[in-house]
mmCIF file of the C-alpha atoms, coordinates in Angstrom:
data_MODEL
# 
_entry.id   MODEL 
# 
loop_
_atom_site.group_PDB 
_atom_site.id 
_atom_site.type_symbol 
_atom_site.label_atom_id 
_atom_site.label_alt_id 
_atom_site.label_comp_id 
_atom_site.label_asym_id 
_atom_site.label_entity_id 
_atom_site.label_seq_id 
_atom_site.pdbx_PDB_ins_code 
_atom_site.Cartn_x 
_atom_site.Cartn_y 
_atom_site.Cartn_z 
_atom_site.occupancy 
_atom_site.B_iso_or_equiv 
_atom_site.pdbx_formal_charge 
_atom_site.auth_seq_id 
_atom_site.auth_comp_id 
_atom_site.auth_asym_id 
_atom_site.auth_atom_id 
_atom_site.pdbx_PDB_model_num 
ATOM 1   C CA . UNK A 1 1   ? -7.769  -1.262 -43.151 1.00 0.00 ? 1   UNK A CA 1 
ATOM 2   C CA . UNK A 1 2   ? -5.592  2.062  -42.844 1.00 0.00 ? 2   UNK A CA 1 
ATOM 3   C CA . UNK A 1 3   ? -5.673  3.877  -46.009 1.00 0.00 ? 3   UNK A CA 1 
ATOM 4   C CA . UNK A 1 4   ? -2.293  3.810  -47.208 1.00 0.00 ? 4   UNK A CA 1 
ATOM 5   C CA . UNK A 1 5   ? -1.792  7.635  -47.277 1.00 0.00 ? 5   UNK A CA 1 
ATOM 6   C CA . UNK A 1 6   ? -2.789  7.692  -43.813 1.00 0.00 ? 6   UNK A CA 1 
ATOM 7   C CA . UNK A 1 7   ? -0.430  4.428  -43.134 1.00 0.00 ? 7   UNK A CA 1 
ATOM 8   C CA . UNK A 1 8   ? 2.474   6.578  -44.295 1.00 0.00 ? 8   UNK A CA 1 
ATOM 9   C CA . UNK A 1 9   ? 1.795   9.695  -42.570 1.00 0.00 ? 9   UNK A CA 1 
ATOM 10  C CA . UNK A 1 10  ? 1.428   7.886  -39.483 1.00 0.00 ? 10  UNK A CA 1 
ATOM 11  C CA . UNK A 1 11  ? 4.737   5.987  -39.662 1.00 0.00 ? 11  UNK A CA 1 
ATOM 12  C CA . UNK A 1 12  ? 6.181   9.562  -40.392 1.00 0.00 ? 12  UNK A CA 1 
ATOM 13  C CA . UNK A 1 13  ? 4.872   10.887 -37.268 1.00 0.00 ? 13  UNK A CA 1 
ATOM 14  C CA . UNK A 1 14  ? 6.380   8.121  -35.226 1.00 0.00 ? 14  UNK A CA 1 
ATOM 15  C CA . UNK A 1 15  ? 9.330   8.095  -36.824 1.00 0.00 ? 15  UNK A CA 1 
ATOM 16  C CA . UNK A 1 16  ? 9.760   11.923 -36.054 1.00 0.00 ? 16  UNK A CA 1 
ATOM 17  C CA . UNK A 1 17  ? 8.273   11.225 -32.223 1.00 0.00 ? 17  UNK A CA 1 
ATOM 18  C CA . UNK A 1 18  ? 10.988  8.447  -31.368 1.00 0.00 ? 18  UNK A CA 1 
ATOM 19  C CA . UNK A 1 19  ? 13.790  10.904 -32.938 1.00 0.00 ? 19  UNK A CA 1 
ATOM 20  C CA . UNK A 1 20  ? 13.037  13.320 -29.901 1.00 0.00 ? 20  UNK A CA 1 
ATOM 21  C CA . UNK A 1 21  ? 15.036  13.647 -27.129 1.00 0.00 ? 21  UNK A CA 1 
ATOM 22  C CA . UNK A 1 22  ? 13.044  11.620 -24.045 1.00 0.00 ? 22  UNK A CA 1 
ATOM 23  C CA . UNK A 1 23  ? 12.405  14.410 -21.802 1.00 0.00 ? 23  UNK A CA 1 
ATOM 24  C CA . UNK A 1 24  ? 10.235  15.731 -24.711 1.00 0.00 ? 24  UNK A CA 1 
ATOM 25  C CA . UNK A 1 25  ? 8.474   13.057 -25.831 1.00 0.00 ? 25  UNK A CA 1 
ATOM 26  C CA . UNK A 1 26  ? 7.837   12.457 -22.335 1.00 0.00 ? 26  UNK A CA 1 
ATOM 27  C CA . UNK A 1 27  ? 6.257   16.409 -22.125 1.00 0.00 ? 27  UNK A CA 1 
ATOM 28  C CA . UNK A 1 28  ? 4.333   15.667 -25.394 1.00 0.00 ? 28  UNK A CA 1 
ATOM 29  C CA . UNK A 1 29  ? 3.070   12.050 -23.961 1.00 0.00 ? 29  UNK A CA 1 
ATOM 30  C CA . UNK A 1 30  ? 1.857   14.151 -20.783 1.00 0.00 ? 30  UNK A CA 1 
ATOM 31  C CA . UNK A 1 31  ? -0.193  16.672 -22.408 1.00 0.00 ? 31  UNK A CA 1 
ATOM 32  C CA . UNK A 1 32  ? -2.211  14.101 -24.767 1.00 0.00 ? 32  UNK A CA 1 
ATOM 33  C CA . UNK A 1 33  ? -2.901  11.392 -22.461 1.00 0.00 ? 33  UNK A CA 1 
ATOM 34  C CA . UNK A 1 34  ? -5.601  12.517 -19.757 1.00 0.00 ? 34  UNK A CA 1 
ATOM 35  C CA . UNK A 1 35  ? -4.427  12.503 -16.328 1.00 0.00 ? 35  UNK A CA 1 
ATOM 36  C CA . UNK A 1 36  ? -5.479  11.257 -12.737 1.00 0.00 ? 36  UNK A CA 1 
ATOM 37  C CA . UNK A 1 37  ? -4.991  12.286 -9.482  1.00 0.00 ? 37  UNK A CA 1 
ATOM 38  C CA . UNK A 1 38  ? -3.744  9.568  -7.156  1.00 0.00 ? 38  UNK A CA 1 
ATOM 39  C CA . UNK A 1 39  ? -4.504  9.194  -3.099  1.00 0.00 ? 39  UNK A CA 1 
ATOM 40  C CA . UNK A 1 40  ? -4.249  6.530  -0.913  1.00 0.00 ? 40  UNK A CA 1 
ATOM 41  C CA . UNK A 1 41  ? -6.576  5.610  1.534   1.00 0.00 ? 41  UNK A CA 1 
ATOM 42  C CA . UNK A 1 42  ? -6.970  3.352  4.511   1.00 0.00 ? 42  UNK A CA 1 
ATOM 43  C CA . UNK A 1 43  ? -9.340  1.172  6.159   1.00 0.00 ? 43  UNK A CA 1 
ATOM 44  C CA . UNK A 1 44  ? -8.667  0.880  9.671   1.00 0.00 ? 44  UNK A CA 1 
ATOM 45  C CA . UNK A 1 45  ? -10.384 -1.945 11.580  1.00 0.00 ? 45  UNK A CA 1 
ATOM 46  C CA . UNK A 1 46  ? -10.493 -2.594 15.255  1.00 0.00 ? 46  UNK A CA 1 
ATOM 47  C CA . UNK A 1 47  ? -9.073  -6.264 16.213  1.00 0.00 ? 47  UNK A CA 1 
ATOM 48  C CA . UNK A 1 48  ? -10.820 -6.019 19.573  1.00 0.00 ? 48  UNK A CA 1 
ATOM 49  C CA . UNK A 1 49  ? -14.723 -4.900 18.009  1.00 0.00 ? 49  UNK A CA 1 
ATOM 50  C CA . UNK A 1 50  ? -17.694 -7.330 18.846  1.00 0.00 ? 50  UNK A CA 1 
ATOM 51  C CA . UNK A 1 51  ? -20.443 -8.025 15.789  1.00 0.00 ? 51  UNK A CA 1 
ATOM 52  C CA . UNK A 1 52  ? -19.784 -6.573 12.801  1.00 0.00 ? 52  UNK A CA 1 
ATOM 53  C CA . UNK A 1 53  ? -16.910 -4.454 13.393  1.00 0.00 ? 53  UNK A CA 1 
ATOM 54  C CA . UNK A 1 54  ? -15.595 -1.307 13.994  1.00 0.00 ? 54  UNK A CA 1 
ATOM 55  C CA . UNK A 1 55  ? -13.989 0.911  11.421  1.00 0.00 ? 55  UNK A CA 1 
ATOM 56  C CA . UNK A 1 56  ? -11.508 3.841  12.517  1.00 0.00 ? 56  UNK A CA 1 
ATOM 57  C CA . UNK A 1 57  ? -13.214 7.697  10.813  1.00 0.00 ? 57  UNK A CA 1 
ATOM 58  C CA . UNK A 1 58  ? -11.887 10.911 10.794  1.00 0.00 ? 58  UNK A CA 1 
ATOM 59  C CA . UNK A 1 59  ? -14.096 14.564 10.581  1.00 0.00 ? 59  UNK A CA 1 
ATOM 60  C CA . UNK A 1 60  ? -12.397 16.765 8.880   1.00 0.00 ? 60  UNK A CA 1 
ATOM 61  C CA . UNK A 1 61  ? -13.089 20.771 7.777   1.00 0.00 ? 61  UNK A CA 1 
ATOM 62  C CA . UNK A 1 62  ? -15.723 21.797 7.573   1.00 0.00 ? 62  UNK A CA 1 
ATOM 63  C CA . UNK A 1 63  ? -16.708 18.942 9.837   1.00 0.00 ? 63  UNK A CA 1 
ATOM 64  C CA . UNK A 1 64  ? -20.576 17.838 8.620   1.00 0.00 ? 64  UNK A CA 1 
ATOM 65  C CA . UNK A 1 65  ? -18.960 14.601 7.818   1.00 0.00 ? 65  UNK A CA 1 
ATOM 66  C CA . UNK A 1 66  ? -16.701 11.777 8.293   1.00 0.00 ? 66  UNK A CA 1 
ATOM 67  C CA . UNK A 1 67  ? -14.182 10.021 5.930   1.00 0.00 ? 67  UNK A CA 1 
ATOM 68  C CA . UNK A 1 68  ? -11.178 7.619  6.192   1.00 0.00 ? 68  UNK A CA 1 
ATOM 69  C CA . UNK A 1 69  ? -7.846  8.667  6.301   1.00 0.00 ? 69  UNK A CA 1 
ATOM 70  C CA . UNK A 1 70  ? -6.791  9.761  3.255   1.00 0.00 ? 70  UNK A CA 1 
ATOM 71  C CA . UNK A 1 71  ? -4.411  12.072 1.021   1.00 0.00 ? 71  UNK A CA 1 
ATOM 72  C CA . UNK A 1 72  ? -2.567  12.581 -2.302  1.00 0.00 ? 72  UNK A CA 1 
ATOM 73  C CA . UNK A 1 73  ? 0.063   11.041 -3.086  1.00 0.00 ? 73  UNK A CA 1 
ATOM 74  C CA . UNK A 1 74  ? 3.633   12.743 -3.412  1.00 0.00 ? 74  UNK A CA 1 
ATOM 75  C CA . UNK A 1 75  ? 5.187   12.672 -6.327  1.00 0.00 ? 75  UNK A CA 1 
ATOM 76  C CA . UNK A 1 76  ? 7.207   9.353  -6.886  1.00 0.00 ? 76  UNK A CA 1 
ATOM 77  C CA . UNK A 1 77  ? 5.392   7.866  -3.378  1.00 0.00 ? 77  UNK A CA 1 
ATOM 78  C CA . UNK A 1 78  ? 4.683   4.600  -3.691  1.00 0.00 ? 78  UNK A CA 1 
ATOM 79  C CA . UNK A 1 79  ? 1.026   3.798  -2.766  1.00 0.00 ? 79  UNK A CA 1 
ATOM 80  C CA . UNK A 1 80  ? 1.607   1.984  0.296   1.00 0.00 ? 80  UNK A CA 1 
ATOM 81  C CA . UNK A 1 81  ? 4.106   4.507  1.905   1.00 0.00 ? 81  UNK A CA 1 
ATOM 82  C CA . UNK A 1 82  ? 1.486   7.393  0.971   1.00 0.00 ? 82  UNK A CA 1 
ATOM 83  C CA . UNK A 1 83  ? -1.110  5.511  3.273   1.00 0.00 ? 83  UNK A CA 1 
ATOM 84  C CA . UNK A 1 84  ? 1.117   4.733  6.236   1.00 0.00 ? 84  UNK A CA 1 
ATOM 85  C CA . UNK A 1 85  ? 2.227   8.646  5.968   1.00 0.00 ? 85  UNK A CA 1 
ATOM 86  C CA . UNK A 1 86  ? -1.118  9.753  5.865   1.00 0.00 ? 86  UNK A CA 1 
ATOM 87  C CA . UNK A 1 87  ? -2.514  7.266  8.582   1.00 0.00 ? 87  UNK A CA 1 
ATOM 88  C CA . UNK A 1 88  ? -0.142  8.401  10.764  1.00 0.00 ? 88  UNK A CA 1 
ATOM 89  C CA . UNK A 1 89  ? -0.558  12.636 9.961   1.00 0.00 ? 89  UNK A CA 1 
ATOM 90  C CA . UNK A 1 90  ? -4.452  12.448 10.417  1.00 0.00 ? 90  UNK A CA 1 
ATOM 91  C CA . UNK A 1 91  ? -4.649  9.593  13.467  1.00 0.00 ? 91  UNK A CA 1 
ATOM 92  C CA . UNK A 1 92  ? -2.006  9.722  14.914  1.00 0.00 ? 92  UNK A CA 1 
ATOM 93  C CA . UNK A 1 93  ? -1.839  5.837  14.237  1.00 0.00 ? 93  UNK A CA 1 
ATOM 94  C CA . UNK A 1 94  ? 1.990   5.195  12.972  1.00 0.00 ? 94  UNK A CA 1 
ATOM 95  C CA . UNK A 1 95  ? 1.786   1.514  10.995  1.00 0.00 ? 95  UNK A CA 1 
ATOM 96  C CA . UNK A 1 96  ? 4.889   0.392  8.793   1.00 0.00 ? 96  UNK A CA 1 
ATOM 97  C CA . UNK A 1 97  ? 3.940   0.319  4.815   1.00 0.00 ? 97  UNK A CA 1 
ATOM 98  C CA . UNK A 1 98  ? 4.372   -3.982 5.399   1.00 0.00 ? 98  UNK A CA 1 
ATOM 99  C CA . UNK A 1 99  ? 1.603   -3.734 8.048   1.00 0.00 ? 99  UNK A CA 1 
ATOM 100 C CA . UNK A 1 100 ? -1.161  -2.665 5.467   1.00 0.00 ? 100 UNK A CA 1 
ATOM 101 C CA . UNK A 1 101 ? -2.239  -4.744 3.260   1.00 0.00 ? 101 UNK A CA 1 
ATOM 102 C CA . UNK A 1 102 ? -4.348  -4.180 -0.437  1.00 0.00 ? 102 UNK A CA 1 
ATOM 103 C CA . UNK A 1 103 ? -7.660  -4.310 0.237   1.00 0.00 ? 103 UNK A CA 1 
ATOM 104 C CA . UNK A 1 104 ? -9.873  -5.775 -2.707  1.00 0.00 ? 104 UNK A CA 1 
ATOM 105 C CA . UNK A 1 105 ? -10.027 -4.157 -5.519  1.00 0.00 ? 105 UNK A CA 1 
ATOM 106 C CA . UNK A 1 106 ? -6.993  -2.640 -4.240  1.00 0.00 ? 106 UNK A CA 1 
ATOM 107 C CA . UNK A 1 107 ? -7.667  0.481  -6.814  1.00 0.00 ? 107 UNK A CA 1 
ATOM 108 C CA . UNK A 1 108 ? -10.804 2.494  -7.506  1.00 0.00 ? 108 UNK A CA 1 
ATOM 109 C CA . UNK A 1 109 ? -11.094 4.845  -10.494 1.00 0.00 ? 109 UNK A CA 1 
ATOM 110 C CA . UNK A 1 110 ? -13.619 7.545  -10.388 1.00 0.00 ? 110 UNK A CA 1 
ATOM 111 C CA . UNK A 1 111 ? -15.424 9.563  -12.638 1.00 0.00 ? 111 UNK A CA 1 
ATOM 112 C CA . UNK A 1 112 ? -13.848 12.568 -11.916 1.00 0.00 ? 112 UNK A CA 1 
ATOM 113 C CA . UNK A 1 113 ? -10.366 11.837 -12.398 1.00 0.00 ? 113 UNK A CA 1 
ATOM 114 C CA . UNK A 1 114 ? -8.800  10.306 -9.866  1.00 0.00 ? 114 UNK A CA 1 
ATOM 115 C CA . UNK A 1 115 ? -7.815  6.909  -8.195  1.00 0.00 ? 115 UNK A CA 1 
ATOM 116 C CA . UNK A 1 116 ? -7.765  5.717  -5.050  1.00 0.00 ? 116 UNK A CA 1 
ATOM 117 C CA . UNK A 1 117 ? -5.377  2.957  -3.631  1.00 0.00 ? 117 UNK A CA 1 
ATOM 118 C CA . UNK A 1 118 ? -7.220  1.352  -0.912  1.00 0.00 ? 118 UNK A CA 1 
ATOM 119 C CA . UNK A 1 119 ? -5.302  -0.290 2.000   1.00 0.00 ? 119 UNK A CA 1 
ATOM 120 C CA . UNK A 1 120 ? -6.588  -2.259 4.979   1.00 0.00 ? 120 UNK A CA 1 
ATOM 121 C CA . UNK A 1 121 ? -5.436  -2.610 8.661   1.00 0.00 ? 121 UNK A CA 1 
ATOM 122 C CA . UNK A 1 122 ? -6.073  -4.420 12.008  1.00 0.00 ? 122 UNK A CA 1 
ATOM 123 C CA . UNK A 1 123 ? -4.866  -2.839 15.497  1.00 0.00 ? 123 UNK A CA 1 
ATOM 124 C CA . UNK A 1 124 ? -6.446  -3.094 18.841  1.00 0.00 ? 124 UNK A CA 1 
ATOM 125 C CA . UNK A 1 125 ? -8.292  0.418  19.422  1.00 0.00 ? 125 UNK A CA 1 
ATOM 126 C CA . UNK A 1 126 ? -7.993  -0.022 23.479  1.00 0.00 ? 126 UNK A CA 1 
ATOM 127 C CA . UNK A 1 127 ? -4.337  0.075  22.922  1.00 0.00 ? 127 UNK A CA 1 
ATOM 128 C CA . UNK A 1 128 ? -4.178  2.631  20.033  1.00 0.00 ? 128 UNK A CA 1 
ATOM 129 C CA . UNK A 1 129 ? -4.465  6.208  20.829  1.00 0.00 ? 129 UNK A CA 1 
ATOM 130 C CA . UNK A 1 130 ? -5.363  8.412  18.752  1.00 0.00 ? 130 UNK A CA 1 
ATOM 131 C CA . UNK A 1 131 ? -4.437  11.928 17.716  1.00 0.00 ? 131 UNK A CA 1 
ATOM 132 C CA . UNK A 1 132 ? -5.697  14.452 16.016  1.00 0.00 ? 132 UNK A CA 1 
ATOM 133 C CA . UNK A 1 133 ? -3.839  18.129 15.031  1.00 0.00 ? 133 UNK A CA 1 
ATOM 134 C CA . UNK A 1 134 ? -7.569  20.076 15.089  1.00 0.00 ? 134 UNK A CA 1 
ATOM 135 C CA . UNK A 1 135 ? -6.785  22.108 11.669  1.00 0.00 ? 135 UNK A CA 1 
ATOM 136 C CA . UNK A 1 136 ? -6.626  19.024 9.200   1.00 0.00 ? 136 UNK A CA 1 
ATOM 137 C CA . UNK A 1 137 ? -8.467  16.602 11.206  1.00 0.00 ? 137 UNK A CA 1 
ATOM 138 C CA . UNK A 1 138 ? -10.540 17.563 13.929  1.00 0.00 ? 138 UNK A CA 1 
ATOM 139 C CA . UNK A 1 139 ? -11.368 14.376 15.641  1.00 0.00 ? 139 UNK A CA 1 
ATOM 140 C CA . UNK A 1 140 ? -10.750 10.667 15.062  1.00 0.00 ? 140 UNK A CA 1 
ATOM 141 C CA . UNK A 1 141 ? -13.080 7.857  16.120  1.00 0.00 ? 141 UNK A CA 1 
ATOM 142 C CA . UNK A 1 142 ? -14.205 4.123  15.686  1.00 0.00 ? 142 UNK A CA 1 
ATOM 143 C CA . UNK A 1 143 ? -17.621 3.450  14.978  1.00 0.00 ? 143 UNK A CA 1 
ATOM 144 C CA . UNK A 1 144 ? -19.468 0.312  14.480  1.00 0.00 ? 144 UNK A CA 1 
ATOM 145 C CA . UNK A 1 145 ? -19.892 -0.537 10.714  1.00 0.00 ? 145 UNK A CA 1 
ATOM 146 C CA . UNK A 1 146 ? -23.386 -1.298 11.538  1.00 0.00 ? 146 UNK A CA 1 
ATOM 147 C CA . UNK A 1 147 ? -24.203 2.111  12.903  1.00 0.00 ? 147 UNK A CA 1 
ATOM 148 C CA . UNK A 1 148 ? -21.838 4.536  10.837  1.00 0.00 ? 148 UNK A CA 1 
ATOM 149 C CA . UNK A 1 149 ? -22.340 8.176  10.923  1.00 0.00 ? 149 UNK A CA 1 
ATOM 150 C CA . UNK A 1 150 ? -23.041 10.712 8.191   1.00 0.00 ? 150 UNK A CA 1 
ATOM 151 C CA . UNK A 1 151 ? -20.301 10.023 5.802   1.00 0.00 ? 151 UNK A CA 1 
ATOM 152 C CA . UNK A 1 152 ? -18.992 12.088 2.866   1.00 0.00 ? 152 UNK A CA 1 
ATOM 153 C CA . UNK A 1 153 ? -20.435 11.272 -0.436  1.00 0.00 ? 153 UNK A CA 1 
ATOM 154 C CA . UNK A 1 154 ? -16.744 10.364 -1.740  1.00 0.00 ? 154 UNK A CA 1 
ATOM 155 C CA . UNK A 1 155 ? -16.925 7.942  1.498   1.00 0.00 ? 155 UNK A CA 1 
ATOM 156 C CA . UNK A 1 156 ? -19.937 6.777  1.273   1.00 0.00 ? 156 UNK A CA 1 
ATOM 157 C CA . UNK A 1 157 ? -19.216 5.637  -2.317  1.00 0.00 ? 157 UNK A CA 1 
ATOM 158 C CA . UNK A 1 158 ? -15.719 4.035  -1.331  1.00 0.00 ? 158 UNK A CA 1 
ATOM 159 C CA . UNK A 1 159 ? -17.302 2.072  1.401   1.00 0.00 ? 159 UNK A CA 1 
ATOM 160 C CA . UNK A 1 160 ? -19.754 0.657  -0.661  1.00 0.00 ? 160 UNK A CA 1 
ATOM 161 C CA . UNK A 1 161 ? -17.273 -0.697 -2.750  1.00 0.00 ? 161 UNK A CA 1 
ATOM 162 C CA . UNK A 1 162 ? -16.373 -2.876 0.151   1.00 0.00 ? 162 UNK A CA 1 
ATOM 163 C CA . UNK A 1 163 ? -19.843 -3.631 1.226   1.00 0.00 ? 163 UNK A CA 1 
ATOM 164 C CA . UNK A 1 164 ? -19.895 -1.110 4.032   1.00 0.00 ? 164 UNK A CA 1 
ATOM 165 C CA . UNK A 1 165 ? -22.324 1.634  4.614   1.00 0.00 ? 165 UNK A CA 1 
ATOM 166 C CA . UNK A 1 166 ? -25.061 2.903  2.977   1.00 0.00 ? 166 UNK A CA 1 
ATOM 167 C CA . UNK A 1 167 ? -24.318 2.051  -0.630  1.00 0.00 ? 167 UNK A CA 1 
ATOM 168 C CA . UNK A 1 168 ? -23.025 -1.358 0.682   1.00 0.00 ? 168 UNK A CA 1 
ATOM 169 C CA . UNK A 1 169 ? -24.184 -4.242 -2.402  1.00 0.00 ? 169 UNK A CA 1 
ATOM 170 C CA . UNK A 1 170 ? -25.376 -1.521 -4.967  1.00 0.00 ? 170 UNK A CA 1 
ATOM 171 C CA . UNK A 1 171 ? -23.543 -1.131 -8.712  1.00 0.00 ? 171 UNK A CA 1 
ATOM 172 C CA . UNK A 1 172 ? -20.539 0.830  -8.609  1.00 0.00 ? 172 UNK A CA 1 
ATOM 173 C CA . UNK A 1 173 ? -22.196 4.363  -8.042  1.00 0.00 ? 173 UNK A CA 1 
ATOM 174 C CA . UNK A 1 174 ? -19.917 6.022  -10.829 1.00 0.00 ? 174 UNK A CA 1 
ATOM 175 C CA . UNK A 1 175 ? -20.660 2.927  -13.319 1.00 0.00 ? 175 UNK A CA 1 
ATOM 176 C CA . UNK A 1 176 ? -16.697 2.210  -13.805 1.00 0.00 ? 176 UNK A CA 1 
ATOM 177 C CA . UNK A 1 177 ? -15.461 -1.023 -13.257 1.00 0.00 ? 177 UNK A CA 1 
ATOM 178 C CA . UNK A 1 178 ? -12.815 -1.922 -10.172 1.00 0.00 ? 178 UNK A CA 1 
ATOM 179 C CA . UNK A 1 179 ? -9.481  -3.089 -10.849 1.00 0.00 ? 179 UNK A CA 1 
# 
């Protein structure tokens, strides 16, 4: 039970709070409640792939590693738009936001602060071409998701959540729950 001193103090507080004008309360709300960064991501499959599938990856600077496409959200984006946008910017690959579909979990929260909103997608890579701008993304490929390369560490972890890769059917490497 709430001492009562406290009890009153803290109905004086909100009183004062709700008696600010909203673009404040909405500053104050923003500095005390911690913050994440958002991206959307998307895992690309090929349609036409034989055994276990092929998964569309991307190398990016400095180029020791490969990832999915990827990228931050803008500000007001909805998720699904953000993915089609950045499919299309790093592959070349131009999908409609009703084409993708949320993977499951559709959202992973990491450790460090940010979420990812993780879509999926089918197309035929024999009838897909892919390109690549060399500055953000220097080449785009499918590889088998029985033989992937090197991957990221942030990848690597992703794709596990999925059972792909490496870290396929081990705990959530960060410890946090899926949603």
């Amino acid at each position: 039970m709430i001492p009562r001193s406290r009890a009153v103090a803290r109905a004086v507080v909100y009183r004062t709070f709700y008696r600010l004008p909203v673009s404040l309360r909405r500053r104050l709300v923003r500095l005390a409640v911690p913050k994440y960064i958002v991206g959307a991501v998307t895992l690309v499959r090929d349609t036409e792939a034989d055994g276990a599938g092929r998964l569309l990856l991307l190398r990016q600077p400095p180029g020791h590693s490969w990832t999915l496409p990827a990228g931050l959200l803008r500000r007001g984006e909805a998720p699904v738009v953000g993915a089609a946008r950045e499919l299309a910017e790093e592959s070349g690959i131009r999908l409609s936001p009703d084409q993708l579909r949320p993977a499951v979990p559709n959202a992973v929260v990491h450790a460090l602060g940010w979420v990812d909103v993780v879509f999926e997608a089918e197309v035929p890579a024999s009838r897909t071409e892919l390109v690549v701008d060399g500055a953000e993304v220097f080449e785009a490929a499918w590889h088998p998701l029985d033989d992937l390369p090197r991957l990221s560490r942030a990848t690597a972890r992703l794709l596990g959540y999925y059972g792909i890769g490496p870290l396929a059917g081990q705990a959530p490497p960060d410890g946090r729950p899926t949603s």
